[in-house]
Coordinates of N, CA and C in Angstrom, one line a residue:
X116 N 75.5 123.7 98.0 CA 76.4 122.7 98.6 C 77.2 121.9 97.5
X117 N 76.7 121.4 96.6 CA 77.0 120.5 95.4 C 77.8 121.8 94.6
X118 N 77.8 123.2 94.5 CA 78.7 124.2 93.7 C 80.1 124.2 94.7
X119 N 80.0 124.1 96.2 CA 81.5 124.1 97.0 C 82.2 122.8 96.6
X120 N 81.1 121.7 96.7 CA 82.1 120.7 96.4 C 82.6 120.5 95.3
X121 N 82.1 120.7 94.1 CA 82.5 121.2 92.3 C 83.8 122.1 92.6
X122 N 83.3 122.8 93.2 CA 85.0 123.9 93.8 C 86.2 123.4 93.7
X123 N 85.8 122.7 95.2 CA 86.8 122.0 96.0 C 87.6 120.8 95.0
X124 N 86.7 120.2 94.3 CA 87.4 119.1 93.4 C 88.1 120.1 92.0
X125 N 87.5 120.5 91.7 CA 88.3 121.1 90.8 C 89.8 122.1 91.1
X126 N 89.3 122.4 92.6 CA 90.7 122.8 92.8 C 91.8 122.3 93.3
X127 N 91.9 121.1 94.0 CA 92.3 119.8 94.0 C 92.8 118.9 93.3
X128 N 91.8 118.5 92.0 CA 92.0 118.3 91.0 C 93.1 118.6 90.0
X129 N 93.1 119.9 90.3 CA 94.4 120.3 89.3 C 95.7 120.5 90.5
X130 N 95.8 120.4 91.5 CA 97.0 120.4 92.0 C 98.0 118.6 91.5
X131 N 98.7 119.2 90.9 CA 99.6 117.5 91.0 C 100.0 117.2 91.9
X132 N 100.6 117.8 92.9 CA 101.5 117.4 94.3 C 100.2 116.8 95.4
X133 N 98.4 117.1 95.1 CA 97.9 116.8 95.7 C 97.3 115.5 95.3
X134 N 97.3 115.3 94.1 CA 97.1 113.9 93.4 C 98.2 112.9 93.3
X135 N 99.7 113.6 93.7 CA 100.7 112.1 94.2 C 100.1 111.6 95.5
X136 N 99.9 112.5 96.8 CA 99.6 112.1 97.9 C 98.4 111.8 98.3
X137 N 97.8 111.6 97.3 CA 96.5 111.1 97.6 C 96.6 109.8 97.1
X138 N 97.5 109.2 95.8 CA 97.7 108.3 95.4 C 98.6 107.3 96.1
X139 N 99.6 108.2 96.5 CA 100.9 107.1 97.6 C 100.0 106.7 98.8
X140 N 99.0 107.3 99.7 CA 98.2 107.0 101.0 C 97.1 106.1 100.1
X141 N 96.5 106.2 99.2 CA 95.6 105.0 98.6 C 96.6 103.8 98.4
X142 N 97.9 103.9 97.6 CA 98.4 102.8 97.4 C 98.7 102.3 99.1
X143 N 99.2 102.6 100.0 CA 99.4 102.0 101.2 C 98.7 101.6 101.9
X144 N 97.5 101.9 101.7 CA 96.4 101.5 102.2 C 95.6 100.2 101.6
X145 N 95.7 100.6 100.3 CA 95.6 98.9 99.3 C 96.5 97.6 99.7
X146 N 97.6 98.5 99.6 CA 98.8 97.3 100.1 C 98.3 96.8 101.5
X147 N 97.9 97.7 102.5 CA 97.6 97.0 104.1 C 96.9 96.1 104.0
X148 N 95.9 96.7 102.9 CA 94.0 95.2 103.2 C 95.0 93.9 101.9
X149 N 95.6 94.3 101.5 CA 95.5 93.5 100.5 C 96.7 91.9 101.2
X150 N 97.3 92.7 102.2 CA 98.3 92.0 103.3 C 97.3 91.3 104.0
X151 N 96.6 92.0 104.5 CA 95.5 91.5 105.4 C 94.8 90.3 104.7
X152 N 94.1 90.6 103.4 CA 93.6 89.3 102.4 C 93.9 88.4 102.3
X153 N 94.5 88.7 101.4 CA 95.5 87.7 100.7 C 97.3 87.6 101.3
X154 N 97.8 86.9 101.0 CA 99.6 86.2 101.3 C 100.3 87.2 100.6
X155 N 101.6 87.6 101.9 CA 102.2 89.0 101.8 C 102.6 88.5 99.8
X156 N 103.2 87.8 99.8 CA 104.1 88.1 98.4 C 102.6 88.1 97.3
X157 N 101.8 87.8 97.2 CA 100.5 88.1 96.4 C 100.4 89.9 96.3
X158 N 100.3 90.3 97.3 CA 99.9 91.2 97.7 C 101.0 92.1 97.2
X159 N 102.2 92.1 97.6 CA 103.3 92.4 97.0 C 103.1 92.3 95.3
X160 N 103.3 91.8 94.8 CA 103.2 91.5 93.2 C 102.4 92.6 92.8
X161 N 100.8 92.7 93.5 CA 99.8 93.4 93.1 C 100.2 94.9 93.0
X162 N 100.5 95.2 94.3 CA 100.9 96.7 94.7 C 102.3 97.1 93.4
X163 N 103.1 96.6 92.9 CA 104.0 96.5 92.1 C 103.5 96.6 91.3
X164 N 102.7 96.0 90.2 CA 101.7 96.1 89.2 C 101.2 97.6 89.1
X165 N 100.4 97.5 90.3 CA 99.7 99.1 90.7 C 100.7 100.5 90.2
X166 N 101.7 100.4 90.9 CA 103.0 100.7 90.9 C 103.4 101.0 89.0
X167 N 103.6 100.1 88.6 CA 103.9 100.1 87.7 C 103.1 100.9 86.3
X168 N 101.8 101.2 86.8 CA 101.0 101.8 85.9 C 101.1 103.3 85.2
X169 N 102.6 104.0 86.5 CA 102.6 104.9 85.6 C 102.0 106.0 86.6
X170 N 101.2 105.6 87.7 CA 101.0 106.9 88.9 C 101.6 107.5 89.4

């Protein structure tokens, strides 16, 4: 079980087109709780930051 999943990440892993869209659905999802948390323009700033790292 633990050699499919080594697989699976590794082949995943190396896709780039699968590591933007895993990153843009994490970032919006950050952004949601982070709306939810804390005050939209906080939240805002943060996700920009995020943003800005180069993902």
């Amino acid at each position: 079980m633990k050699t499919d999943a080594d697989v699976l990440i590794g082949i995943f892993g190396k896709n780039k087109q699968v590591k933007k869209v895993f990153w843009i659905i994490f970032l919006a999802l950050a952004g949601l709780v982070l709306a939810r948390i804390v005050d939209p323009v906080t939240a805002q700033q943060i996700v920009g930051v995020i943003r800005g790292m180069g993902v």
